[in-house]
Amino acid sequence: SDNNIVIGSGLARGIDTHAHIASLKGGTIACLAGGLDIVYPPENQKLYDQISEQGLLVTEMPIGTKPQARHFPRRNRIISGLSEGLLVVEAAYKSGSLITARCAEDQGREVVAVPGSPLDPRAQGTNRLIKDGAILTQSARDILDELQSMPLLRPPHVKTEVKPTVHTVPNSPPTTIKVENTQATIMSYLSPDPIHIDEIVRLSGRPTETVLGEFTALELSGKIIRHAGNKFSRNSSKNE
């Protein structure tokens, strides 16, 4: 943050919260899993208010939507999509953070991870990422060095002030997104044999971004399995 790098995260408890607090002055973006009027977790109300004044709040969910488990993978793909690089500090072997990292890879973002003891369950995911090609990082300097080598990074001396305008529609009822219908459609085209995601997009007639978002939620719930080459299959061992 001191080097004019904007920090984005999910306003969650723990690491997210500390990342936002540390980067309030330098620039921070909080991606929400629910509507813009729903503060989650509730104890971050003060931080939410500070970010609304000094930073940026982002969500794709309509006003009045309460965060649910299926919304968080959709939120995480926005975090990675907004970023030039994704830092994973800690993650269990089947953590949602690993799915966020895969989203970042699919979006062409750089993934960096903090290593940990192989005996620590919280480090199994980050160690796996590093083994699979993520950049090992032990300090902010490691990240800065990596970002400076990327052509999209704005030079540190150039700062652009953005004043976002939020439009709300009073008395508008919350929109219900029929996620279940989309997931059922996607699942109907999957079998134990891997199939490429482009084929699912073609067969389902759904937009690519919609299919990607639902694949993330389905993978997190264990209903589908990801294979090499952006191929997916139905998890036959998972009871639906």
Short mmCIF file of C-alpha atoms in Angstrom, two decimals:
data_model
loop_
_atom_site.label_atom_id
_atom_site.label_comp_id
_atom_site.label_asym_id
_atom_site.label_seq_id
_atom_site.Cartn_x
_atom_site.Cartn_y
_atom_site.Cartn_z
CA SER A 1 0.00 0.00 0.00
CA ASP A 2 2.90 2.37 0.75
CA ASN A 3 4.05 1.76 -2.84
CA ASN A 4 0.72 2.96 -4.29
CA ILE A 5 -0.59 -0.56 -4.95
CA VAL A 6 -4.35 -0.86 -4.37
CA ILE A 7 -5.27 -3.79 -2.13
CA GLY A 8 -8.45 -5.76 -2.82
CA SER A 9 -10.04 -8.36 -0.57
CA GLY A 10 -13.39 -9.71 0.63
CA LEU A 11 -14.06 -7.82 3.90
CA ALA A 12 -14.07 -11.16 5.75
CA ARG A 13 -12.81 -11.75 9.26
CA GLY A 14 -9.09 -12.13 9.83
CA ILE A 15 -6.62 -11.50 7.03
CA ASP A 16 -9.14 -9.66 4.83
CA THR A 17 -10.00 -7.23 7.61
CA HIS A 18 -6.36 -6.44 8.41
CA ALA A 19 -5.54 -6.00 4.71
CA HIS A 20 -8.31 -3.41 4.31
CA ILE A 21 -7.37 -1.54 7.51
CA ALA A 22 -3.70 -1.37 6.51
CA SER A 23 -4.52 -0.06 3.03
CA LEU A 24 -7.28 2.46 3.78
CA LYS A 25 -5.05 5.46 3.09
CA GLY A 26 -3.30 3.96 0.08
CA GLY A 27 -6.42 2.56 -1.58
CA THR A 28 -8.53 -0.51 -0.90
CA ILE A 29 -11.36 -2.37 -2.67
CA ALA A 30 -13.80 -4.60 -0.78
CA CYS A 31 -15.76 -7.15 -2.80
CA LEU A 32 -18.98 -8.21 -1.11
CA ALA A 33 -20.90 -11.48 -1.33
CA GLY A 34 -24.27 -9.83 -0.69
CA GLY A 35 -26.06 -6.63 -1.53
CA LEU A 36 -24.41 -3.26 -1.04
CA ASP A 37 -26.69 -2.52 1.91
CA ILE A 38 -25.79 -5.71 3.82
CA VAL A 39 -22.67 -5.54 6.01
CA TYR A 40 -21.08 -8.95 6.56
CA PRO A 41 -19.62 -9.76 8.98
CA PRO A 42 -21.59 -7.28 11.14
CA GLU A 43 -18.57 -6.42 13.29
CA ASN A 44 -16.97 -4.80 10.23
CA GLN A 45 -19.61 -2.07 10.05
CA LYS A 46 -17.11 0.67 10.96
CA LEU A 47 -14.59 -0.62 8.42
CA TYR A 48 -17.37 -0.84 5.80
CA ASP A 49 -18.23 2.82 6.42
CA GLN A 50 -14.57 3.84 6.14
CA ILE A 51 -14.13 1.99 2.85
CA SER A 52 -17.30 3.57 1.46
CA GLU A 53 -15.75 6.98 2.13
CA GLN A 54 -12.09 6.32 1.28
CA GLY A 55 -12.11 3.28 -1.01
CA LEU A 56 -14.45 1.23 -3.17
CA LEU A 57 -17.18 -1.33 -2.44
CA VAL A 58 -18.02 -3.79 -5.22
CA THR A 59 -20.75 -6.39 -5.58
CA GLU A 60 -22.77 -7.98 -8.37
CA MET A 61 -25.62 -8.91 -6.05
CA PRO A 62 -28.78 -6.75 -5.94
CA ILE A 63 -29.76 -4.54 -3.01
CA GLY A 64 -31.23 -6.54 -0.14
CA THR A 65 -29.43 -9.81 -0.93
CA LYS A 66 -28.07 -11.53 2.18
CA PRO A 67 -24.76 -13.38 1.71
CA GLN A 68 -25.11 -17.14 1.31
CA ALA A 69 -22.49 -19.86 0.92
CA ARG A 70 -22.94 -20.07 -2.85
CA HIS A 71 -22.31 -16.33 -3.23
CA PHE A 72 -18.75 -16.36 -1.88
CA PRO A 73 -17.10 -18.23 -4.80
CA ARG A 74 -18.83 -15.78 -7.17
CA ARG A 75 -17.45 -12.89 -5.12
CA ASN A 76 -13.96 -14.40 -5.12
CA ARG A 77 -13.79 -14.56 -8.90
CA ILE A 78 -14.44 -10.78 -8.90
CA ILE A 79 -11.55 -10.26 -6.46
CA SER A 80 -9.18 -12.14 -8.76
CA GLY A 81 -10.64 -10.53 -11.87
CA LEU A 82 -10.07 -7.00 -10.54
CA SER A 83 -6.49 -7.78 -9.60
CA GLU A 84 -3.19 -7.96 -11.44
CA GLY A 85 -2.01 -10.55 -8.95
CA LEU A 86 -3.53 -12.74 -6.25
CA LEU A 87 -1.85 -13.41 -2.89
CA VAL A 88 -2.92 -16.50 -0.95
CA VAL A 89 -1.67 -16.24 2.63
CA GLU A 90 -3.07 -19.47 4.01
CA ALA A 91 -5.44 -22.14 2.73
CA ALA A 92 -6.47 -25.62 3.77
CA TYR A 93 -6.22 -28.41 1.21
CA LYS A 94 -9.88 -28.02 0.15
CA SER A 95 -10.18 -24.30 0.82
CA GLY A 96 -12.26 -21.91 -1.22
CA SER A 97 -9.06 -19.89 -1.59
CA LEU A 98 -7.75 -22.56 -3.94
CA ILE A 99 -10.77 -22.09 -6.18
CA THR A 100 -10.08 -18.35 -6.16
CA ALA A 101 -6.52 -19.13 -7.22
CA ARG A 102 -7.81 -21.26 -10.10
CA CYS A 103 -10.08 -18.38 -11.15
CA ALA A 104 -7.03 -16.12 -11.16
CA GLU A 105 -5.15 -18.59 -13.34
CA ASP A 106 -8.09 -18.85 -15.75
CA GLN A 107 -8.19 -15.04 -15.91
CA GLY A 108 -4.47 -14.80 -16.65
CA ARG A 109 -3.56 -13.30 -13.28
CA GLU A 110 -0.34 -14.00 -11.41
CA VAL A 111 -0.71 -16.14 -8.28
CA VAL A 112 1.70 -15.81 -5.35
CA ALA A 113 1.51 -17.81 -2.14
CA VAL A 114 3.05 -17.84 1.33
CA PRO A 115 4.65 -21.21 2.17
CA GLY A 116 4.17 -22.98 5.48
CA SER A 117 5.01 -26.10 7.39
CA PRO A 118 3.84 -29.31 5.68
CA LEU A 119 2.48 -30.33 9.08
CA ASP A 120 0.19 -27.28 9.29
CA PRO A 121 -3.25 -27.94 7.71
CA ARG A 122 -3.61 -24.20 7.02
CA ALA A 123 -0.53 -24.34 4.76
CA GLN A 124 -1.43 -27.42 2.72
CA GLY A 125 -3.26 -25.35 0.13
CA THR A 126 -0.59 -22.69 -0.31
CA ASN A 127 2.18 -25.31 -0.48
CA ARG A 128 0.19 -27.10 -3.17
CA LEU A 129 -0.16 -23.86 -5.16
CA ILE A 130 3.59 -23.31 -5.03
CA LYS A 131 4.19 -26.90 -6.09
CA ASP A 132 1.85 -26.33 -9.05
CA GLY A 133 3.67 -23.18 -10.17
CA ALA A 134 2.57 -20.29 -7.96
CA ILE A 135 5.30 -17.83 -6.99
CA LEU A 136 6.70 -18.34 -3.50
CA THR A 137 6.59 -15.10 -1.52
CA GLN A 138 8.02 -14.34 1.91
CA SER A 139 7.60 -10.56 1.98
CA ALA A 140 5.88 -7.61 0.34
CA ARG A 141 9.12 -6.96 -1.57
CA ASP A 142 8.76 -10.30 -3.37
CA ILE A 143 5.33 -9.22 -4.60
CA LEU A 144 6.48 -5.75 -5.62
CA ASP A 145 9.36 -7.20 -7.61
CA GLU A 146 6.96 -9.50 -9.43
CA LEU A 147 4.45 -6.72 -10.15
CA GLN A 148 7.12 -4.39 -11.48
CA SER A 149 7.94 -6.96 -14.15
CA MET A 150 4.33 -6.98 -15.36
CA PRO A 151 3.52 -4.53 -18.21
CA LEU A 152 0.04 -3.65 -16.92
CA LEU A 153 1.26 -2.14 -13.66
CA ARG A 154 0.88 1.61 -13.39
CA PRO A 155 4.20 3.35 -12.56
CA PRO A 156 4.41 4.11 -8.82
CA HIS A 157 4.54 7.89 -9.35
CA VAL A 158 1.26 7.96 -11.30
CA LYS A 159 -1.83 8.19 -9.13
CA THR A 160 -5.38 8.47 -10.41
CA GLU A 161 -8.18 9.56 -8.14
CA VAL A 162 -11.48 7.85 -8.88
CA LYS A 163 -14.70 9.00 -7.28
CA PRO A 164 -17.22 6.21 -7.83
CA THR A 165 -20.89 7.05 -8.10
CA VAL A 166 -23.33 4.56 -6.60
CA HIS A 167 -26.85 4.54 -8.04
CA THR A 168 -29.63 3.02 -5.96
CA VAL A 169 -33.26 2.51 -6.86
CA PRO A 170 -35.50 3.21 -3.84
CA ASN A 171 -38.38 0.82 -3.12
CA SER A 172 -37.13 -1.70 -5.68
CA PRO A 173 -37.73 -5.29 -4.52
CA PRO A 174 -34.65 -7.52 -4.32
CA THR A 175 -34.02 -9.55 -7.43
CA THR A 176 -33.97 -13.33 -6.97
CA ILE A 177 -31.27 -15.04 -9.02
CA LYS A 178 -32.31 -18.55 -10.01
CA VAL A 179 -28.96 -20.11 -9.36
CA GLU A 180 -30.44 -23.55 -8.84
CA ASN A 181 -31.88 -23.67 -12.36
CA THR A 182 -28.55 -22.72 -13.94
CA GLN A 183 -26.65 -25.27 -11.85
CA ALA A 184 -29.16 -28.00 -12.71
CA THR A 185 -28.76 -27.19 -16.41
CA ILE A 186 -24.97 -27.37 -16.16
CA MET A 187 -25.07 -30.60 -14.17
CA SER A 188 -27.32 -32.20 -16.79
CA TYR A 189 -24.50 -31.95 -19.34
CA LEU A 190 -21.85 -33.41 -17.05
CA SER A 191 -20.94 -37.08 -16.63
CA PRO A 192 -18.07 -39.00 -15.00
CA ASP A 193 -16.14 -38.40 -18.24
CA PRO A 194 -14.38 -34.98 -18.35
CA ILE A 195 -15.76 -32.40 -20.76
CA HIS A 196 -14.28 -29.01 -21.71
CA ILE A 197 -15.95 -25.92 -20.28
CA ASP A 198 -16.39 -24.43 -23.77
CA GLU A 199 -18.57 -27.40 -24.68
CA ILE A 200 -20.75 -26.80 -21.61
CA VAL A 201 -21.14 -23.15 -22.63
CA ARG A 202 -22.21 -24.23 -26.11
CA LEU A 203 -24.65 -26.89 -24.93
CA SER A 204 -26.21 -24.85 -22.12
CA GLY A 205 -26.54 -21.61 -24.05
CA ARG A 206 -25.47 -19.72 -20.92
CA PRO A 207 -22.91 -16.86 -21.00
CA THR A 208 -19.34 -17.93 -20.32
CA GLU A 209 -19.07 -15.78 -17.18
CA THR A 210 -22.25 -17.38 -15.79
CA VAL A 211 -20.95 -20.90 -16.39
CA LEU A 212 -17.59 -20.03 -14.81
CA GLY A 213 -19.32 -18.65 -11.73
CA GLU A 214 -21.52 -21.71 -11.30
CA PHE A 215 -18.60 -24.08 -11.91
CA THR A 216 -16.80 -22.36 -9.06
CA ALA A 217 -19.76 -22.90 -6.71
CA LEU A 218 -20.26 -26.51 -7.84
CA GLU A 219 -16.58 -27.28 -7.40
CA LEU A 220 -16.60 -25.78 -3.90
CA SER A 221 -19.59 -27.95 -2.96
CA GLY A 222 -17.80 -31.04 -4.28
CA LYS A 223 -20.39 -31.83 -6.95
CA ILE A 224 -17.92 -31.57 -9.83
CA ILE A 225 -14.23 -32.32 -10.32
CA ARG A 226 -11.77 -30.12 -12.22
CA HIS A 227 -9.28 -31.81 -14.56
CA ALA A 228 -6.33 -30.50 -16.54
CA GLY A 229 -7.09 -28.38 -19.58
CA ASN A 230 -10.25 -26.71 -18.17
CA LYS A 231 -12.20 -29.96 -18.25
CA PHE A 232 -14.80 -30.94 -15.67
CA SER A 233 -16.71 -34.06 -14.70
CA ARG A 234 -19.53 -34.98 -12.35
CA ASN A 235 -18.36 -36.27 -8.97
CA SER A 236 -20.15 -39.62 -8.88
CA SER A 237 -19.18 -40.19 -5.24
CA LYS A 238 -20.98 -37.02 -4.10
CA ASN A 239 -24.58 -37.50 -3.04
CA GLU A 240 -26.76 -34.79 -4.51
#
